[in-house]
Amino acid sequence: MASLSLYAPLEGWACSLDEVPDAVFAERMLGDGVAIDPTGDTLIAPCDARIVTVQPTGHAITLRTAEGAELLIHIGLDTVALKGEGFETLVVAGDTVTRGQPLIRFDLDRIVREARAAVTPIVVTNGDRFTIAHRATGAIVASGDPVMTLTAREAHAQPVAGGCPAATRTIVVPLPHGIHARPAARIAEVARGFDAVVTLAKDGAPVAATSPVGLLSLIVAHNDRVTIAATGAQAEAAVEAVAELILHGIKEDAAPTPPRPTPPAPRDVPAGAIAGVTAAPGLAIGTVARWDVHDLDVPPEGCGIAAEEAAFTQACAALSAELTGKAAAASGPMRAILDAHAAMLSDDALLNTARAAIADGHSAAYAWRAAIRPQADALRAGGDPRLAERADDMRDLERQLIARLMGIEDAGLTLPEGAILLAEDLLPSQFMALDLDRLAGLAIMRGGPTSHVSILAAARGVPTLVALGDALRAVAIGSRVILDAGAGWLHPVPSPETLADAEARVSAAATRRAEAFARAGEECRTADGARIELFANCGSAADADYAVRNGAEGCGLLRTELLFLDRDTAPDVAEQTADYQAVVDALDGRPLIIRLLDIGGDKPAPYLPIEGEENPALGLRGVRVVLAHPHILEDQLKAILAVRPLGRCRIMVPMIAGVDELLKVRAVLDRLTGGARDVELGVMVETPAAAIGADLLAAEADFLSIGTNDLTQYTLAMDRGNAAVAGALDGLHPAVLRLIGETVRGGALRHRWTGVCGSLASDPLAVPILLGLGVTELSVAPAAVPEIKALVRDLDLSAARDHARAALACPDAAAVRRLAREFAR
């Protein structure tokens, strides 16, 4: 295998596993990979593969490629506690899937509200066999964009434990959520520590305890019995260690199932509106068109067995070729659906049933309906909503082949401009035939939110409601209606006031988006003229290019650790210089702040001897690492000083706790420059010590930049990698805000500016408070630049100061957020 390309299974912000607030993933306990903070609600296959497991709760799935790569995709963090609520699985174990095929649909809003985080790791669990040669991080990715490239490692012979001591033990699993990703990682880690081959079994063949994917494939639930077995010199010790870990060593709260979101109460639906189920959110106003689809009439009797058999064979071949051709030209959900239809058309059981009916004297069209319709009806009657929605695919295939056999062109529908299309039901092929440029929205009497039409509509951004019921029949063709798919209703006869309100909302949203992008290139100033520098956080030249196109005025944080990780040796001066120069060139004259290497803790590098630590967050990380390895610091400073033009670069030191650390870095820099101060040297304020001592640091630093993620962690004494407490972390906690204010005050005493490069800078609720506290530079996610610039543009600084003072007086983060929402109105 030369290489294996993996494609983004979700749209969203791609980041390193280092940024996942869960030690299991950040410390690569399950393997290496990338993570995506999603903006969509459908997980698709990252490559052609076979489904190994789909967790019963729907929150995680494992796949195995033909090359042998094993992939785990875990939607959100601690989502196992949702117990399947908000997840709709579209595949089952054993299915063969193609790249881009939908695998799981999920309620993103619910995950954001009720889970610890929505960020979704994509992990290669058998990293002993594959190396990640390339990964896309620090950028927005669309579903299907390249995200990882794997190359095979050389195979190594595995030890054979035959003829060695053996041991077994059967236990009842007490874990509230069974063996999911986190316990699997812990079990595998323990099993690897013994000179023994360890397996687990549940009602069947055993799997290797060192394989997280294998452990997940067992689908072990609370109170299930499993048998632990081992052979080898330490077999007995290995079995006891794994058993004790499962029985007593993995602490998980048996959290109650989060309450199911209740449907909107009648008062939430405007009087006269029809309530439905959201399939694809959005607000649209348009003219009603209707598409009533009826069964095609077919003759029961054929024109002779030989003729009907020939017609059937020819029609199947022609339709198969058409579906295959369309699939090759399509992408995403549309390609997956076309591939699924082509696969069904080659199903021997269906084809043989139809041919048997033809042999009994029936027409080919009648025989095909007689073969496929009972299968679709059985799916609908089975009580499983997901399978009932898959029946639509069978009906669609039935209609397409019958139309071909009958010589009927199943023509599409001519839509008026801005149409709201009403239908009792709609088949995927009919949706694909619509002129989407003229379609404003869909309203369907039947169906569900996971039907293929719903998936297609969501992929194309068409606001869609389903399950509206028979009331939809009374809506007049040609009438002007409001479809609020996000709120879950269609108003067939809106009052002038309701219509005017909807028109204003549609117009305002469109205007906001257009204005934000149109003015993104303008200098960032508040409404009363205060200058605020609006920069972007980047990890590569590609990030910088994207940020500039979005209006960023520079790069406020270049994450240089991305160049140092996932390799056996540190990059030399030439490689680093080339990397930094590419970012400078992409910024086209705009400022660049380069953060010195920030590894250690949750971001280890194999070539730096950092011993395991009981609490890595408080150990050797940040500036402490480069001071402990001065050749790394010196090489990086040499590389930065080689970039041209030199004046575009500033240097920022991470994880500073005291002035002595900054002075040590300053001494190396002065030695390399002969004492010339051509390059600004600043510090990241990530510890309470740095915030409280900001005035002391500012006497030696040229600027201060606050990393709110770590500052929040250290201020609240909550490890963001600890599932038990990380959910309570909130940078808008008054204690954190007070430290930000103290940092600004300390910097101002020395006439130094203070910026924020942590996640609070991208939070629209936090920005007015930050500026009110005196922050004058924000470095945000590249995609957020236009929105944050627009927010700053409308902000009065004096009002922001009053707002910040009120926030500092709040008792907790929740109160601050309530206050911030009121201020934003």
mmCIF file with all atom_site columns, N, CA, C and O in Angstrom, residues 656-660 662-663 683 689-701 704 742-743 745-747 749-750 752:
data_model
loop_
_atom_site.group_PDB
_atom_site.id
_atom_site.type_symbol
_atom_site.label_atom_id
_atom_site.label_alt_id
_atom_site.label_comp_id
_atom_site.label_asym_id
_atom_site.label_entity_id
_atom_site.label_seq_id
_atom_site.pdbx_PDB_ins_code
_atom_site.Cartn_x
_atom_site.Cartn_y
_atom_site.Cartn_z
_atom_site.occupancy
_atom_site.B_iso_or_equiv
_atom_site.pdbx_formal_charge
_atom_site.auth_seq_id
_atom_site.auth_comp_id
_atom_site.auth_asym_id
_atom_site.auth_atom_id
_atom_site.pdbx_PDB_model_num
ATOM 1   N N  . ILE A 1 656 ? 4.344  30.886 30.922 1.00 0.00 ? 656 ILE A N  1
ATOM 2   C CA . ILE A 1 656 ? 5.211  31.635 31.833 1.00 0.00 ? 656 ILE A CA 1
ATOM 3   C C  . ILE A 1 656 ? 4.559  31.707 33.218 1.00 0.00 ? 656 ILE A C  1
ATOM 4   O O  . ILE A 1 656 ? 3.365  31.968 33.343 1.00 0.00 ? 656 ILE A O  1
ATOM 5   N N  . ALA A 1 657 ? 5.374  31.479 34.249 1.00 0.00 ? 657 ALA A N  1
ATOM 6   C CA . ALA A 1 657 ? 4.880  31.647 35.616 1.00 0.00 ? 657 ALA A CA 1
ATOM 7   C C  . ALA A 1 657 ? 5.620  32.773 36.335 1.00 0.00 ? 657 ALA A C  1
ATOM 8   O O  . ALA A 1 657 ? 5.093  33.358 37.283 1.00 0.00 ? 657 ALA A O  1
ATOM 9   N N  . GLY A 1 658 ? 6.859  33.079 35.887 1.00 0.00 ? 658 GLY A N  1
ATOM 10  C CA . GLY A 1 658 ? 7.624  34.115 36.568 1.00 0.00 ? 658 GLY A CA 1
ATOM 11  C C  . GLY A 1 658 ? 8.580  34.822 35.636 1.00 0.00 ? 658 GLY A C  1
ATOM 12  O O  . GLY A 1 658 ? 8.894  34.346 34.537 1.00 0.00 ? 658 GLY A O  1
ATOM 13  N N  . VAL A 1 659 ? 9.084  35.959 36.078 1.00 0.00 ? 659 VAL A N  1
ATOM 14  C CA . VAL A 1 659 ? 9.977  36.791 35.271 1.00 0.00 ? 659 VAL A CA 1
ATOM 15  C C  . VAL A 1 659 ? 11.271 36.052 34.961 1.00 0.00 ? 659 VAL A C  1
ATOM 16  O O  . VAL A 1 659 ? 11.859 36.237 33.891 1.00 0.00 ? 659 VAL A O  1
ATOM 17  N N  . ASP A 1 660 ? 11.730 35.200 35.878 1.00 0.00 ? 660 ASP A N  1
ATOM 18  C CA . ASP A 1 660 ? 13.005 34.507 35.666 1.00 0.00 ? 660 ASP A CA 1
ATOM 19  C C  . ASP A 1 660 ? 12.977 33.660 34.396 1.00 0.00 ? 660 ASP A C  1
ATOM 20  O O  . ASP A 1 660 ? 13.985 33.586 33.661 1.00 0.00 ? 660 ASP A O  1
ATOM 21  N N  . LEU A 1 662 ? 11.174 34.205 31.673 1.00 0.00 ? 662 LEU A N  1
ATOM 22  C CA . LEU A 1 662 ? 11.232 35.115 30.525 1.00 0.00 ? 662 LEU A CA 1
ATOM 23  C C  . LEU A 1 662 ? 12.657 35.638 30.321 1.00 0.00 ? 662 LEU A C  1
ATOM 24  O O  . LEU A 1 662 ? 13.137 35.722 29.175 1.00 0.00 ? 662 LEU A O  1
ATOM 25  N N  . LEU A 1 663 ? 13.357 35.972 31.404 1.00 0.00 ? 663 LEU A N  1
ATOM 26  C CA . LEU A 1 663 ? 14.706 36.500 31.280 1.00 0.00 ? 663 LEU A CA 1
ATOM 27  C C  . LEU A 1 663 ? 15.674 35.470 30.692 1.00 0.00 ? 663 LEU A C  1
ATOM 28  O O  . LEU A 1 663 ? 16.612 35.822 29.973 1.00 0.00 ? 663 LEU A O  1
ATOM 29  N N  . VAL A 1 683 ? 4.740  37.380 26.168 1.00 0.00 ? 683 VAL A N  1
ATOM 30  C CA . VAL A 1 683 ? 4.453  36.186 26.961 1.00 0.00 ? 683 VAL A CA 1
ATOM 31  C C  . VAL A 1 683 ? 2.980  35.811 26.825 1.00 0.00 ? 683 VAL A C  1
ATOM 32  O O  . VAL A 1 683 ? 2.119  36.652 26.594 1.00 0.00 ? 683 VAL A O  1
ATOM 33  N N  . ALA A 1 689 ? -0.346 32.931 38.312 1.00 0.00 ? 689 ALA A N  1
ATOM 34  C CA . ALA A 1 689 ? 0.865  33.654 38.713 1.00 0.00 ? 689 ALA A CA 1
ATOM 35  C C  . ALA A 1 689 ? 1.220  34.721 37.692 1.00 0.00 ? 689 ALA A C  1
ATOM 36  O O  . ALA A 1 689 ? 1.596  35.847 38.055 1.00 0.00 ? 689 ALA A O  1
ATOM 37  N N  . ALA A 1 690 ? 1.109  34.389 36.409 1.00 0.00 ? 690 ALA A N  1
ATOM 38  C CA . ALA A 1 690 ? 1.423  35.361 35.362 1.00 0.00 ? 690 ALA A CA 1
ATOM 39  C C  . ALA A 1 690 ? 0.406  36.498 35.349 1.00 0.00 ? 690 ALA A C  1
ATOM 40  O O  . ALA A 1 690 ? 0.769  37.658 35.117 1.00 0.00 ? 690 ALA A O  1
ATOM 41  N N  . ALA A 1 691 ? -0.865 36.178 35.581 1.00 0.00 ? 691 ALA A N  1
ATOM 42  C CA . ALA A 1 691 ? -1.889 37.229 35.576 1.00 0.00 ? 691 ALA A CA 1
ATOM 43  C C  . ALA A 1 691 ? -1.688 38.198 36.736 1.00 0.00 ? 691 ALA A C  1
ATOM 44  O O  . ALA A 1 691 ? -1.722 39.426 36.556 1.00 0.00 ? 691 ALA A O  1
ATOM 45  N N  . ILE A 1 692 ? -1.463 37.652 37.927 1.00 0.00 ? 692 ILE A N  1
ATOM 46  C CA . ILE A 1 692 ? -1.295 38.522 39.102 1.00 0.00 ? 692 ILE A CA 1
ATOM 47  C C  . ILE A 1 692 ? 0.021  39.291 39.013 1.00 0.00 ? 692 ILE A C  1
ATOM 48  O O  . ILE A 1 692 ? 0.116  40.444 39.458 1.00 0.00 ? 692 ILE A O  1
ATOM 49  N N  . GLY A 1 693 ? 1.029  38.672 38.403 1.00 0.00 ? 693 GLY A N  1
ATOM 50  C CA . GLY A 1 693 ? 2.316  39.351 38.264 1.00 0.00 ? 693 GLY A CA 1
ATOM 51  C C  . GLY A 1 693 ? 2.510  39.999 36.917 1.00 0.00 ? 693 GLY A C  1
ATOM 52  O O  . GLY A 1 693 ? 3.650  40.184 36.468 1.00 0.00 ? 693 GLY A O  1
ATOM 53  N N  . ALA A 1 694 ? 1.417  40.365 36.260 1.00 0.00 ? 694 ALA A N  1
ATOM 54  C CA . ALA A 1 694 ? 1.505  40.921 34.910 1.00 0.00 ? 694 ALA A CA 1
ATOM 55  C C  . ALA A 1 694 ? 2.343  42.186 34.861 1.00 0.00 ? 694 ALA A C  1
ATOM 56  O O  . ALA A 1 694 ? 3.069  42.426 33.890 1.00 0.00 ? 694 ALA A O  1
ATOM 57  N N  . ASP A 1 695 ? 2.269  43.017 35.894 1.00 0.00 ? 695 ASP A N  1
ATOM 58  C CA . ASP A 1 695 ? 3.064  44.252 35.885 1.00 0.00 ? 695 ASP A CA 1
ATOM 59  C C  . ASP A 1 695 ? 4.556  43.943 35.931 1.00 0.00 ? 695 ASP A C  1
ATOM 60  O O  . ASP A 1 695 ? 5.371  44.638 35.309 1.00 0.00 ? 695 ASP A O  1
ATOM 61  N N  . LEU A 1 696 ? 4.921  42.877 36.641 1.00 0.00 ? 696 LEU A N  1
ATOM 62  C CA . LEU A 1 696 ? 6.338  42.479 36.703 1.00 0.00 ? 696 LEU A CA 1
ATOM 63  C C  . LEU A 1 696 ? 6.786  41.920 35.361 1.00 0.00 ? 696 LEU A C  1
ATOM 64  O O  . LEU A 1 696 ? 7.889  42.234 34.884 1.00 0.00 ? 696 LEU A O  1
ATOM 65  N N  . LEU A 1 697 ? 5.955  41.102 34.739 1.00 0.00 ? 697 LEU A N  1
ATOM 66  C CA . LEU A 1 697 ? 6.299  40.551 33.428 1.00 0.00 ? 697 LEU A CA 1
ATOM 67  C C  . LEU A 1 697 ? 6.369  41.647 32.369 1.00 0.00 ? 697 LEU A C  1
ATOM 68  O O  . LEU A 1 697 ? 7.241  41.626 31.492 1.00 0.00 ? 697 LEU A O  1
ATOM 69  N N  . ALA A 1 698 ? 5.453  42.601 32.456 1.00 0.00 ? 698 ALA A N  1
ATOM 70  C CA . ALA A 1 698 ? 5.405  43.662 31.446 1.00 0.00 ? 698 ALA A CA 1
ATOM 71  C C  . ALA A 1 698 ? 6.641  44.557 31.489 1.00 0.00 ? 698 ALA A C  1
ATOM 72  O O  . ALA A 1 698 ? 6.956  45.241 30.508 1.00 0.00 ? 698 ALA A O  1
ATOM 73  N N  . ALA A 1 699 ? 7.357  44.542 32.593 1.00 0.00 ? 699 ALA A N  1
ATOM 74  C CA . ALA A 1 699 ? 8.603  45.324 32.660 1.00 0.00 ? 699 ALA A CA 1
ATOM 75  C C  . ALA A 1 699 ? 9.658  44.728 31.742 1.00 0.00 ? 699 ALA A C  1
ATOM 76  O O  . ALA A 1 699 ? 10.584 45.429 31.300 1.00 0.00 ? 699 ALA A O  1
ATOM 77  N N  . GLU A 1 700 ? 9.529  43.446 31.405 1.00 0.00 ? 700 GLU A N  1
ATOM 78  C CA . GLU A 1 700 ? 10.507 42.769 30.556 1.00 0.00 ? 700 GLU A CA 1
ATOM 79  C C  . GLU A 1 700 ? 9.918  42.322 29.218 1.00 0.00 ? 700 GLU A C  1
ATOM 80  O O  . GLU A 1 700 ? 10.669 42.087 28.264 1.00 0.00 ? 700 GLU A O  1
ATOM 81  N N  . ALA A 1 701 ? 8.596  42.176 29.129 1.00 0.00 ? 701 ALA A N  1
ATOM 82  C CA . ALA A 1 701 ? 7.948  41.689 27.907 1.00 0.00 ? 701 ALA A CA 1
ATOM 83  C C  . ALA A 1 701 ? 7.426  42.851 27.077 1.00 0.00 ? 701 ALA A C  1
ATOM 84  O O  . ALA A 1 701 ? 7.084  43.917 27.609 1.00 0.00 ? 701 ALA A O  1
ATOM 85  N N  . LEU A 1 704 ? 1.520  41.183 26.121 1.00 0.00 ? 704 LEU A N  1
ATOM 86  C CA . LEU A 1 704 ? 0.928  40.085 26.867 1.00 0.00 ? 704 LEU A CA 1
ATOM 87  C C  . LEU A 1 704 ? -0.239 39.521 26.062 1.00 0.00 ? 704 LEU A C  1
ATOM 88  O O  . LEU A 1 704 ? -1.050 40.278 25.528 1.00 0.00 ? 704 LEU A O  1
ATOM 89  N N  . GLU A 1 742 ? -6.898 41.963 35.682 1.00 0.00 ? 742 GLU A N  1
ATOM 90  C CA . GLU A 1 742 ? -5.644 42.238 36.375 1.00 0.00 ? 742 GLU A CA 1
ATOM 91  C C  . GLU A 1 742 ? -4.463 42.202 35.412 1.00 0.00 ? 742 GLU A C  1
ATOM 92  O O  . GLU A 1 742 ? -3.512 42.994 35.533 1.00 0.00 ? 742 GLU A O  1
ATOM 93  N N  . THR A 1 743 ? -4.526 41.297 34.423 1.00 0.00 ? 743 THR A N  1
ATOM 94  C CA . THR A 1 743 ? -3.468 41.245 33.411 1.00 0.00 ? 743 THR A CA 1
ATOM 95  C C  . THR A 1 743 ? -3.426 42.538 32.611 1.00 0.00 ? 743 THR A C  1
ATOM 96  O O  . THR A 1 743 ? -2.345 43.111 32.372 1.00 0.00 ? 743 THR A O  1
ATOM 97  N N  . ARG A 1 745 ? -4.524 45.459 33.518 1.00 0.00 ? 745 ARG A N  1
ATOM 98  C CA . ARG A 1 745 ? -4.071 46.551 34.389 1.00 0.00 ? 745 ARG A CA 1
ATOM 99  C C  . ARG A 1 745 ? -2.552 46.525 34.553 1.00 0.00 ? 745 ARG A C  1
ATOM 100 O O  . ARG A 1 745 ? -1.882 47.562 34.453 1.00 0.00 ? 745 ARG A O  1
ATOM 101 N N  . GLY A 1 746 ? -2.016 45.315 34.782 1.00 0.00 ? 746 GLY A N  1
ATOM 102 C CA . GLY A 1 746 ? -0.563 45.213 34.958 1.00 0.00 ? 746 GLY A CA 1
ATOM 103 C C  . GLY A 1 746 ? 0.191  45.603 33.701 1.00 0.00 ? 746 GLY A C  1
ATOM 104 O O  . GLY A 1 746 ? 1.227  46.271 33.768 1.00 0.00 ? 746 GLY A O  1
ATOM 105 N N  . GLY A 1 747 ? -0.310 45.192 32.539 1.00 0.00 ? 747 GLY A N  1
ATOM 106 C CA . GLY A 1 747 ? 0.349  45.570 31.296 1.00 0.00 ? 747 GLY A CA 1
ATOM 107 C C  . GLY A 1 747 ? 0.294  47.060 31.047 1.00 0.00 ? 747 GLY A C  1
ATOM 108 O O  . GLY A 1 747 ? 1.276  47.666 30.574 1.00 0.00 ? 747 GLY A O  1
ATOM 109 N N  . LEU A 1 749 ? 0.296  49.441 33.168 1.00 0.00 ? 749 LEU A N  1
ATOM 110 C CA . LEU A 1 749 ? 1.251  50.162 34.020 1.00 0.00 ? 749 LEU A CA 1
ATOM 111 C C  . LEU A 1 749 ? 2.592  50.326 33.326 1.00 0.00 ? 749 LEU A C  1
ATOM 112 O O  . LEU A 1 749 ? 3.342  51.276 33.614 1.00 0.00 ? 749 LEU A O  1
ATOM 113 N N  . ARG A 1 750 ? 2.919  49.406 32.416 1.00 0.00 ? 750 ARG A N  1
ATOM 114 C CA . ARG A 1 750 ? 4.184  49.448 31.679 1.00 0.00 ? 750 ARG A CA 1
ATOM 115 C C  . ARG A 1 750 ? 3.960  49.810 30.215 1.00 0.00 ? 750 ARG A C  1
ATOM 116 O O  . ARG A 1 750 ? 4.854  49.613 29.388 1.00 0.00 ? 750 ARG A O  1
ATOM 117 N N  . ARG A 1 752 ? 2.104  48.358 27.974 1.00 0.00 ? 752 ARG A N  1
ATOM 118 C CA . ARG A 1 752 ? 2.114  47.182 27.120 1.00 0.00 ? 752 ARG A CA 1
ATOM 119 C C  . ARG A 1 752 ? 0.671  46.795 26.776 1.00 0.00 ? 752 ARG A C  1
ATOM 120 O O  . ARG A 1 752 ? -0.218 46.856 27.625 1.00 0.00 ? 752 ARG A O  1
#
